[in-house]
Coordinates of C-alpha atoms in Angstrom, one line a residue:
X1 CA 107.1 159.1 81.8
X2 CA 104.9 159.5 84.9
X3 CA 105.6 163.2 85.0
X4 CA 104.8 163.5 81.3
X5 CA 101.5 161.7 81.8
X6 CA 100.6 164.1 84.7
X7 CA 101.4 167.1 82.5
X8 CA 99.3 165.7 79.7
X9 CA 96.2 165.0 81.7
X10 CA 96.5 168.4 83.5
X11 CA 96.3 170.2 80.1
X12 CA 93.5 167.8 79.1
X13 CA 91.5 168.6 82.2
X14 CA 91.5 172.3 81.3
X15 CA 90.2 171.6 77.8
X16 CA 87.6 168.8 78.4
X17 CA 84.5 168.5 80.5
X18 CA 84.6 166.4 83.7
X19 CA 81.7 164.2 84.8
X20 CA 81.2 166.4 87.8
X21 CA 80.9 169.6 85.7
X22 CA 78.6 167.9 83.3
X23 CA 76.3 166.8 86.2
X24 CA 76.4 170.2 87.7
X25 CA 75.5 171.9 84.4
X26 CA 72.5 169.5 84.0
X27 CA 71.2 170.2 87.5
X28 CA 71.5 174.0 87.1
X29 CA 69.7 173.8 83.8
X30 CA 66.9 171.7 85.2
X31 CA 66.6 174.1 88.2
X32 CA 66.4 177.1 86.0
X33 CA 63.7 175.6 83.7
X34 CA 61.6 174.6 86.7
X35 CA 62.0 178.1 88.3
X36 CA 61.0 179.9 85.0
X37 CA 58.1 177.6 84.5
X38 CA 56.7 178.3 88.0
X39 CA 57.3 182.1 87.7
X40 CA 55.4 182.2 84.4
X41 CA 52.5 180.2 85.8
X42 CA 52.3 182.2 89.0
X43 CA 52.4 185.5 87.2
X44 CA 49.5 184.6 85.0
X45 CA 47.6 183.1 87.9
X46 CA 48.1 186.3 90.0
X47 CA 46.8 188.5 87.1
X48 CA 43.6 186.4 86.7
X49 CA 43.0 186.4 90.5
X50 CA 43.6 190.1 90.7
X51 CA 41.0 190.8 87.9
X52 CA 38.6 188.4 89.7
X53 CA 39.1 190.2 93.0
X54 CA 38.5 193.6 91.3
X55 CA 35.2 192.4 89.9
X56 CA 34.1 191.1 93.3
X57 CA 35.0 194.5 94.8
X58 CA 33.0 196.2 92.1
X59 CA 29.8 194.3 92.9
X60 CA 30.2 195.0 96.6
X61 CA 30.7 198.7 96.0
X62 CA 27.7 198.8 93.6
X63 CA 25.5 197.1 96.2
X64 CA 26.7 199.5 99.0
X65 CA 26.1 202.4 96.7
X66 CA 22.5 201.4 96.0
X67 CA 21.9 200.6 99.6
X68 CA 22.8 204.1 100.7
X69 CA 21.0 205.6 97.7
X70 CA 17.8 203.7 98.7
X71 CA 18.2 204.9 102.3
X72 CA 18.7 208.4 101.2
X73 CA 15.6 208.3 99.0
X74 CA 13.5 207.1 102.0
X75 CA 14.8 210.0 104.2
X76 CA 13.9 212.4 101.3
X77 CA 10.3 211.2 101.6
X78 CA 10.3 211.7 105.4
X79 CA 11.9 215.1 105.1
X80 CA 9.4 216.4 102.5
X81 CA 6.6 215.3 104.7
X82 CA 7.9 216.4 108.1
X83 CA 10.6 218.9 107.4
X84 CA 12.6 217.8 110.5
X85 CA 16.2 218.9 110.7
X86 CA 17.2 215.5 112.0
X87 CA 15.9 213.8 108.8
X88 CA 18.0 216.2 106.8
X89 CA 21.2 215.4 108.7
X90 CA 20.6 211.7 108.3
X91 CA 19.9 212.2 104.6
X92 CA 23.2 214.1 104.1
X93 CA 25.1 211.3 105.9
X94 CA 23.6 208.7 103.5
X95 CA 24.4 211.0 100.6
X96 CA 28.1 211.2 101.6
X97 CA 28.3 207.4 102.0
X98 CA 26.6 206.9 98.6
X99 CA 29.2 209.2 96.9
X100 CA 32.1 207.4 98.6
X101 CA 31.1 204.0 97.1
X102 CA 30.2 205.6 93.8
X103 CA 33.7 207.1 93.6
X104 CA 35.3 203.7 94.4
X105 CA 33.2 202.1 91.8
X106 CA 34.4 204.5 89.2
X107 CA 38.1 204.2 90.2
X108 CA 38.0 200.4 89.5
X109 CA 36.6 200.7 86.0
X110 CA 38.2 198.6 83.2
X111 CA 35.3 197.6 81.0
X112 CA 34.3 200.3 78.5
X113 CA 30.6 199.4 78.6
X114 CA 30.7 199.4 82.4
X115 CA 32.4 202.7 82.4
X116 CA 29.7 204.2 80.2
X117 CA 27.0 202.9 82.5
X118 CA 28.7 204.3 85.6
X119 CA 29.0 207.6 83.8
X120 CA 25.2 207.6 83.1
X121 CA 24.6 206.7 86.7
X122 CA 26.6 209.7 87.9
X123 CA 24.6 211.9 85.6
X124 CA 21.3 210.6 87.1
X125 CA 22.7 211.1 90.6
X126 CA 23.6 214.7 89.7
X127 CA 20.0 215.4 88.4
X128 CA 18.6 213.7 91.5
X129 CA 20.7 216.0 93.7
X130 CA 19.7 219.1 91.7
X131 CA 16.1 218.3 92.5
X132 CA 17.1 217.6 96.1
X133 CA 18.6 221.1 96.2
X134 CA 15.3 222.6 95.0
X135 CA 13.5 220.7 97.8
X136 CA 15.9 222.1 100.4
X137 CA 15.2 225.7 99.1
X138 CA 11.4 225.1 99.1
X139 CA 11.5 223.6 102.7
X140 CA 13.5 226.7 103.8
X141 CA 10.7 229.0 102.4
X142 CA 8.1 226.9 104.1
X143 CA 9.8 227.5 107.4
X144 CA 9.6 231.3 106.6
X145 CA 5.8 230.9 105.9
X146 CA 6.0 232.3 102.3
X147 CA 3.5 231.3 99.6
X148 CA 2.6 228.0 101.2
X149 CA 0.4 226.5 98.4
X150 CA 2.8 227.3 95.5
X151 CA 5.8 225.9 97.5
X152 CA 4.0 222.7 98.4
X153 CA 3.2 222.2 94.7
X154 CA 6.8 222.7 93.7
X155 CA 8.0 220.4 96.4
X156 CA 5.6 217.7 95.2
X157 CA 6.7 218.3 91.6
X158 CA 10.4 218.0 92.5
X159 CA 9.7 214.9 94.7
X160 CA 7.9 213.2 91.8
X161 CA 10.9 214.0 89.5
X162 CA 13.3 212.5 92.1
X163 CA 11.2 209.3 92.3
X164 CA 11.3 209.0 88.5
X165 CA 15.1 209.3 88.6
X166 CA 15.1 206.8 91.5
X167 CA 13.4 204.3 89.2
X168 CA 15.8 204.9 86.4
X169 CA 18.8 204.5 88.8
X170 CA 17.3 201.3 90.0
X171 CA 17.2 200.1 86.3
X172 CA 20.9 201.2 85.8
X173 CA 21.8 199.4 89.1
X174 CA 20.4 196.2 87.8
X175 CA 22.1 196.6 84.4
X176 CA 25.5 197.3 86.1
X177 CA 25.0 194.4 88.6
X178 CA 24.3 192.0 85.7
X179 CA 27.3 193.2 83.8
X180 CA 29.7 192.9 86.8
X181 CA 28.3 189.4 87.6
X182 CA 29.0 188.4 84.0
X183 CA 32.6 189.6 84.4
X184 CA 32.8 187.7 87.7
X185 CA 31.6 184.4 86.1
X186 CA 33.9 185.0 83.2
X187 CA 36.8 185.5 85.6
X188 CA 35.9 182.3 87.4
X189 CA 35.9 180.4 84.2
X190 CA 39.4 181.9 83.4
X191 CA 40.6 180.7 86.8
X192 CA 39.3 177.2 86.2
X193 CA 40.8 177.2 82.7
X194 CA 44.1 178.5 84.1
X195 CA 44.1 175.8 86.7
X196 CA 43.6 173.1 84.1
X197 CA 46.3 174.7 81.9
X198 CA 48.7 174.8 84.9
X199 CA 48.3 171.1 85.5
X200 CA 48.9 170.4 81.8
X201 CA 51.9 172.7 81.9
X202 CA 53.3 171.0 84.9
X203 CA 52.9 167.5 83.4
X204 CA 54.5 168.8 80.2
X205 CA 57.4 170.3 82.2
X206 CA 57.9 167.1 84.1
X207 CA 57.9 165.0 80.9
X208 CA 60.4 167.4 79.4
X209 CA 62.7 167.3 82.5
X210 CA 62.5 163.5 82.6
X211 CA 63.4 163.3 78.9
X212 CA 66.4 165.6 79.4
X213 CA 67.5 163.7 82.4
X214 CA 67.3 160.4 80.6
X215 CA 69.3 161.9 77.7
X216 CA 72.0 163.2 80.1
X217 CA 72.1 159.9 82.0
X218 CA 72.6 157.9 78.8
X219 CA 75.3 160.3 77.6
X220 CA 77.2 160.2 81.0
X221 CA 76.8 156.4 81.2
X222 CA 78.2 155.9 77.7
X223 CA 81.2 158.2 78.5
X224 CA 82.0 155.9 81.5
X225 CA 81.0 152.5 80.3
X226 CA 82.6 152.6 76.8
X227 CA 86.1 153.4 78.1
X228 CA 85.8 150.8 80.9
X229 CA 84.6 148.1 78.5
X230 CA 87.6 148.9 76.2
X231 CA 90.0 148.6 79.2
X232 CA 88.4 145.3 80.3
X233 CA 88.7 143.9 76.8
X234 CA 92.3 145.0 76.6
X235 CA 93.0 143.5 80.1
X236 CA 91.5 140.2 79.0
X237 CA 93.7 140.1 75.9
X238 CA 96.8 140.7 78.0
X239 CA 95.8 138.0 80.6
X240 CA 95.3 135.6 77.7
X241 CA 99.0 136.1 76.7
X242 CA 98.5 138.6 73.8
X243 CA 100.7 141.3 75.4
X244 CA 103.2 141.3 72.5
X245 CA 100.4 141.9 69.9
X246 CA 98.7 144.6 72.0
X247 CA 99.2 148.2 70.9
X248 CA 97.0 150.8 72.6
X249 CA 93.4 151.2 74.0
X250 CA 91.5 153.4 71.6
X251 CA 88.1 154.8 72.6
X252 CA 85.8 154.9 69.6
X253 CA 82.4 156.4 69.2
X254 CA 82.5 158.6 72.3
X255 CA 84.7 161.4 73.7
X256 CA 85.5 160.4 77.3
X257 CA 85.5 162.8 80.2
X258 CA 88.7 163.8 82.0
X259 CA 88.6 161.0 84.6
X260 CA 88.2 158.3 82.0
X261 CA 90.8 159.8 79.7
X262 CA 93.2 159.8 82.7
X263 CA 92.6 156.1 83.3
X264 CA 93.0 155.2 79.6
X265 CA 96.2 157.1 79.4
X266 CA 97.6 155.5 82.5
X267 CA 96.7 152.1 81.2
X268 CA 98.4 152.7 77.9
X269 CA 101.5 154.1 79.6
X270 CA 101.7 151.1 81.9
X271 CA 101.4 148.6 79.0
X272 CA 104.1 150.4 77.1
X273 CA 106.4 150.3 80.1
X274 CA 105.6 146.6 80.7
X275 CA 106.4 145.7 77.1
X276 CA 109.7 147.6 77.4
X277 CA 110.5 145.8 80.6
X278 CA 109.7 142.4 79.0
X279 CA 111.9 143.3 76.1
X280 CA 114.7 144.1 78.6
X281 CA 114.0 140.9 80.5
X282 CA 114.3 138.9 77.2
X283 CA 117.6 140.6 76.4
X284 CA 118.8 140.0 80.0
X285 CA 117.7 136.4 79.7
X286 CA 119.8 136.0 76.6
X287 CA 122.7 137.7 78.3
X288 CA 122.1 135.4 81.3
X289 CA 122.6 132.2 79.2
X290 CA 125.8 133.6 77.7
X291 CA 127.2 134.8 81.0
X292 CA 126.4 131.5 82.7
X293 CA 128.4 129.6 80.1
X294 CA 131.4 132.0 80.7
X295 CA 131.2 132.9 84.3
X296 CA 128.6 131.0 86.4
X297 CA 129.9 132.0 89.8
X298 CA 130.1 135.8 89.0
X299 CA 128.2 137.5 91.9
X300 CA 127.4 140.6 89.8
X301 CA 125.6 138.6 87.1
X302 CA 123.7 136.7 89.8
X303 CA 122.4 139.9 91.3
X304 CA 121.4 141.3 87.9
X305 CA 119.4 138.1 87.2
X306 CA 117.7 138.3 90.5
X307 CA 116.7 141.9 89.9
X308 CA 115.4 141.0 86.4
X309 CA 113.3 138.2 87.8
X310 CA 111.9 140.4 90.5
X311 CA 110.8 143.0 87.9
X312 CA 109.2 140.3 85.8
X313 CA 107.2 139.1 88.8
X314 CA 106.3 142.7 89.7
X315 CA 105.0 143.4 86.2
X316 CA 103.0 140.2 86.2
X317 CA 101.0 141.5 89.1
X318 CA 99.8 144.8 87.4
X319 CA 97.5 143.5 84.6
X320 CA 95.9 141.0 87.0
X321 CA 95.3 143.7 89.7
X322 CA 94.0 146.2 87.1
X323 CA 91.6 143.6 85.5
X324 CA 90.0 142.7 88.9
X325 CA 89.7 146.4 89.9
X326 CA 88.2 147.5 86.6
X327 CA 85.7 144.6 86.8
X328 CA 84.5 145.8 90.2
X329 CA 84.2 149.4 89.0
X330 CA 82.3 148.3 85.8
X331 CA 79.7 146.6 88.0
X332 CA 79.3 149.9 89.9
X333 CA 78.9 151.8 86.7
X334 CA 76.2 149.4 85.4
X335 CA 74.2 150.2 88.6
X336 CA 74.1 153.9 87.4
X337 CA 75.8 155.5 90.4
X338 CA 77.9 158.1 88.5
X339 CA 79.2 159.9 91.6
X340 CA 80.4 156.7 93.3
X341 CA 81.9 155.5 90.0
X342 CA 83.9 158.7 89.6
X343 CA 85.2 158.5 93.2
X344 CA 86.2 154.8 92.7
X345 CA 88.0 155.7 89.5
X346 CA 89.9 158.4 91.3
X347 CA 91.1 155.8 93.9
X348 CA 92.0 153.4 91.1
X349 CA 94.0 156.1 89.3
X350 CA 96.0 156.6 92.5
X351 CA 96.8 152.9 92.7
X352 CA 97.8 152.8 89.0
X353 CA 100.0 155.8 89.4
X354 CA 101.6 154.1 92.4
X355 CA 102.3 150.9 90.5
X356 CA 103.6 152.9 87.5
X357 CA 106.0 155.1 89.6
X358 CA 107.4 152.2 91.7
X359 CA 107.2 149.3 89.3
X360 CA 110.3 147.0 89.9
X361 CA 111.3 149.2 92.9
X362 CA 111.1 148.9 96.6
X363 CA 109.1 151.1 98.9
X364 CA 108.7 151.5 102.6
X365 CA 106.2 149.3 104.4
X366 CA 104.4 152.5 105.5
X367 CA 103.9 153.5 101.9
X368 CA 102.7 150.0 100.9
X369 CA 100.2 150.1 103.8
X370 CA 98.9 153.5 102.7
X371 CA 98.2 152.2 99.2
X372 CA 96.7 149.1 100.6
X373 CA 94.2 151.3 102.4
X374 CA 93.0 152.6 99.0
X375 CA 92.6 149.0 97.7
X376 CA 90.7 148.0 100.9
X377 CA 88.4 151.0 100.3
X378 CA 87.6 149.7 96.8
X379 CA 86.8 146.3 98.2
X380 CA 84.7 147.8 100.9
X381 CA 82.6 149.5 98.2
X382 CA 82.3 146.2 96.4
X383 CA 81.4 144.0 99.3
X384 CA 79.7 146.5 101.6
X385 CA 78.9 145.0 105.1
X386 CA 79.8 141.4 103.9
X387 CA 83.5 141.8 104.8
X388 CA 85.0 143.8 107.6
X389 CA 88.7 144.9 107.3
X390 CA 90.8 145.5 110.3
X391 CA 94.3 147.0 110.7
X392 CA 96.5 146.4 113.7
X393 CA 99.8 148.0 113.2
X394 CA 103.1 148.2 115.0
X395 CA 104.8 151.2 113.4
X396 CA 108.3 150.7 114.8
X397 CA 109.6 148.9 111.7
X398 CA 107.4 150.5 109.0
X399 CA 110.4 152.0 107.4
X400 CA 111.7 148.6 106.2
X401 CA 111.9 148.3 102.4
X402 CA 109.6 145.8 100.7
X403 CA 108.7 145.0 97.1
X404 CA 106.0 147.2 95.6
X405 CA 102.4 145.7 95.7
X406 CA 103.3 142.8 97.9
X407 CA 100.4 143.1 100.3
X408 CA 97.6 143.6 97.9
X409 CA 97.8 140.0 96.5
X410 CA 97.6 138.6 100.0
X411 CA 94.4 140.6 100.8
X412 CA 93.0 139.6 97.4
X413 CA 93.8 135.9 98.1
X414 CA 92.0 136.2 101.4
X415 CA 88.9 137.6 99.6
X416 CA 88.9 135.2 96.7
X417 CA 89.7 131.9 98.5
X418 CA 88.6 132.9 102.0
X419 CA 85.6 135.1 102.7
X420 CA 84.6 136.3 99.2
X421 CA 81.6 133.9 99.2
X422 CA 80.3 135.0 102.6
X423 CA 77.1 136.9 102.7
X424 CA 77.9 138.4 106.1
X425 CA 80.4 138.3 109.0
X426 CA 83.5 138.0 106.8
X427 CA 86.7 139.4 108.5
X428 CA 90.1 140.1 107.2
X429 CA 92.8 141.4 109.5
X430 CA 96.1 143.1 108.4
X431 CA 98.6 143.1 111.2
X432 CA 102.2 144.2 111.7
X433 CA 104.3 143.2 114.8
X434 CA 107.9 143.7 115.8
X435 CA 109.8 141.1 117.8
X436 CA 112.6 142.8 119.8
X437 CA 114.3 139.5 120.6
X438 CA 114.7 138.3 117.1
X439 CA 114.7 141.8 115.6
X440 CA 112.3 140.6 113.0
X441 CA 109.2 142.4 111.7
X442 CA 106.1 140.3 110.9
X443 CA 103.5 141.2 108.3
X444 CA 100.4 139.0 108.3
X445 CA 97.0 138.8 106.6
X446 CA 94.4 136.5 108.2
X447 CA 90.8 135.7 107.4
X448 CA 88.0 133.7 109.0
X449 CA 87.3 131.9 105.7
X450 CA 86.9 128.2 104.8
X451 CA 90.5 127.4 105.4
X452 CA 92.2 124.3 104.0
X453 CA 93.5 120.9 105.2
X454 CA 97.1 120.3 106.3
X455 CA 97.7 118.1 103.2
X456 CA 96.4 120.8 100.8
X457 CA 98.6 123.4 102.5
X458 CA 101.7 121.3 102.3
X459 CA 101.0 120.6 98.6
X460 CA 100.6 124.3 98.0
X461 CA 103.9 125.0 99.7
X462 CA 105.7 122.5 97.6
X463 CA 104.1 124.0 94.4
X464 CA 105.7 127.4 95.3
X465 CA 109.1 126.1 94.2
X466 CA 107.7 124.6 91.1
X467 CA 108.7 126.4 87.8
X468 CA 105.2 126.0 86.4
X469 CA 103.6 127.5 89.5
X470 CA 106.1 130.5 89.4
X471 CA 105.4 131.3 85.8
X472 CA 101.6 130.6 85.5
X473 CA 100.2 131.6 88.9
X474 CA 100.2 135.2 90.0
X475 CA 98.8 135.0 93.6
X476 CA 100.7 133.6 96.6
X477 CA 103.4 132.0 94.4
X478 CA 104.2 135.5 93.0
X479 CA 104.5 137.0 96.5
X480 CA 106.6 134.0 97.7
X481 CA 109.0 134.4 94.8
X482 CA 109.4 138.1 95.2
X483 CA 110.1 137.7 98.9
X484 CA 112.7 135.1 98.2
X485 CA 114.3 137.2 95.4
X486 CA 114.2 140.5 97.4
X487 CA 115.4 139.2 100.9
X488 CA 117.0 135.9 100.0
X489 CA 117.0 133.5 102.9
X490 CA 116.8 136.3 105.5
X491 CA 113.0 136.5 105.2
X492 CA 110.4 133.8 106.1
X493 CA 107.2 133.2 104.2
X494 CA 104.7 131.1 106.2
X495 CA 101.1 129.8 106.0
X496 CA 98.7 128.6 108.7
X497 CA 95.3 127.3 108.0
X498 CA 92.5 125.4 109.8
X499 CA 89.4 124.1 108.0
X500 CA 86.3 126.1 108.7
X501 CA 88.4 128.4 111.0
X502 CA 90.5 130.5 108.6
X503 CA 93.9 131.1 107.0
X504 CA 96.8 133.3 108.0
X505 CA 99.8 134.2 105.7
X506 CA 102.8 135.8 107.4
X507 CA 106.0 137.4 106.1
X508 CA 108.9 137.9 108.6
X509 CA 111.7 140.3 107.5
X510 CA 114.8 141.4 109.3
X511 CA 114.9 145.0 110.6
X512 CA 117.4 145.6 113.5
X513 CA 116.5 148.6 115.5
X514 CA 119.2 151.0 116.9
X515 CA 120.5 150.3 120.4
X516 CA 119.1 153.5 121.9
X517 CA 115.7 152.8 120.5
X518 CA 115.8 149.2 121.9
X519 CA 116.2 150.5 125.4
X520 CA 113.0 152.5 125.3
X521 CA 111.0 150.2 123.0
X522 CA 110.0 147.7 125.7
X523 CA 108.7 150.4 128.0
X524 CA 106.6 152.2 125.4
X525 CA 105.4 149.2 123.4
X526 CA 101.7 149.9 124.1
X527 CA 102.0 153.5 122.8
X528 CA 103.7 152.3 119.6
X529 CA 101.0 149.9 118.7
X530 CA 97.9 151.4 116.9
X531 CA 94.8 149.4 116.2
X532 CA 91.9 150.8 114.0
X533 CA 89.1 149.6 111.8
X534 CA 89.5 150.7 108.2
X535 CA 85.9 151.8 108.2

């Protein structure tokens, strides 16, 4: 049945979405939306800033153009009056610089009106330069002393024409300057508008992401909480004695993820097996009455009855253990820590598989301690720093056979009746020790809890042999009965307790070591003992 369950959940895992995959998909989607939102915003912002920078460059180029044009016009005046070659060289240098900035101004054109104004400006500059060329020719003739009066009149005429053009260029300069300044102010307004829009966009994006996150959180929470609530309700029904009427746990209104489906399937499988075992026990009980009437001293029948009783006590442990574990995981799920809940469910599933595979069977002490480590981890997650768990193990007799789930109730009893109410400094110690002289292995669980009086402890020991205690209680009485049924009188179940000091429960079982191992065991005892903190 366990192999069939494993095959079923393996196929289901390929077809359904796990909680981890669902969370990963949500995070990737959120990251992609945030990246696209920022890329879109940055792209628009860069375009607006680029346009603004171009307009600023245009106004700078226009100012530089007019500066050199004005300088050139001044040198024209000096040249027409003095005719010095040095004035002409400086004039030509200003002319080159003016054309350089005029070309840059044209190369940055985007506005049609601005483009037309620049074109008009270039036409005026060309007319101005034509007159300048006439002045150059006239000045050359002056140097050759030809027709002085006529040449001077022509120079004066061309100079006046150039000054008229200069005034027109100045008007065009002011018009261009105002147009570019208007573009700059418009660009600045667009930048401010874009900044406001960016903040609005960012707020809208955050609201959208928060909304999506709340939706996903609610969906994931329902997929975890609904199955757990159904399992808790089923466990309460079973503990109240309605196991015979119980059928299956059905998850309604939500499709659980892989991990929760695994837990539900394991629970249903375990309950089915428990019911079959109970049915077998009832049949064996009927056979027991008949066989006792016919052959009370038959050893084979006695062994069968002991085995049946051991299975019954073993099965009695599982719903109780499952209910307490699910109750602890449900509290974690209510806190909204999905990753931690999934990890706890994984550990719980391992413990359930262990109980299903070895129900009514014996296991090695090493295997039992390994599974106890998983249970201790769950309790560490529940109590945090309130309780410290410590293991001190002598591995020489860990291959001894013990009933399945015999240590977990002892640790749970230490928590419930010992240090569970402590807010800090609670300690539980799990210890194994081998006595070479008596060839007995001791397994003990001790705590520093409230303890109990000697009278209360003696009363509790007497109750262990009470039929009511054996059938109604599932803690220490259950472990005591399983030890007695499994080992007979060869094992010893003992309790020690001191009020306000703590309680220690010990189980001593026979395990004779081979002679050759006994010879070296005493010399290597310190190497065989391992002590570690479960944290």
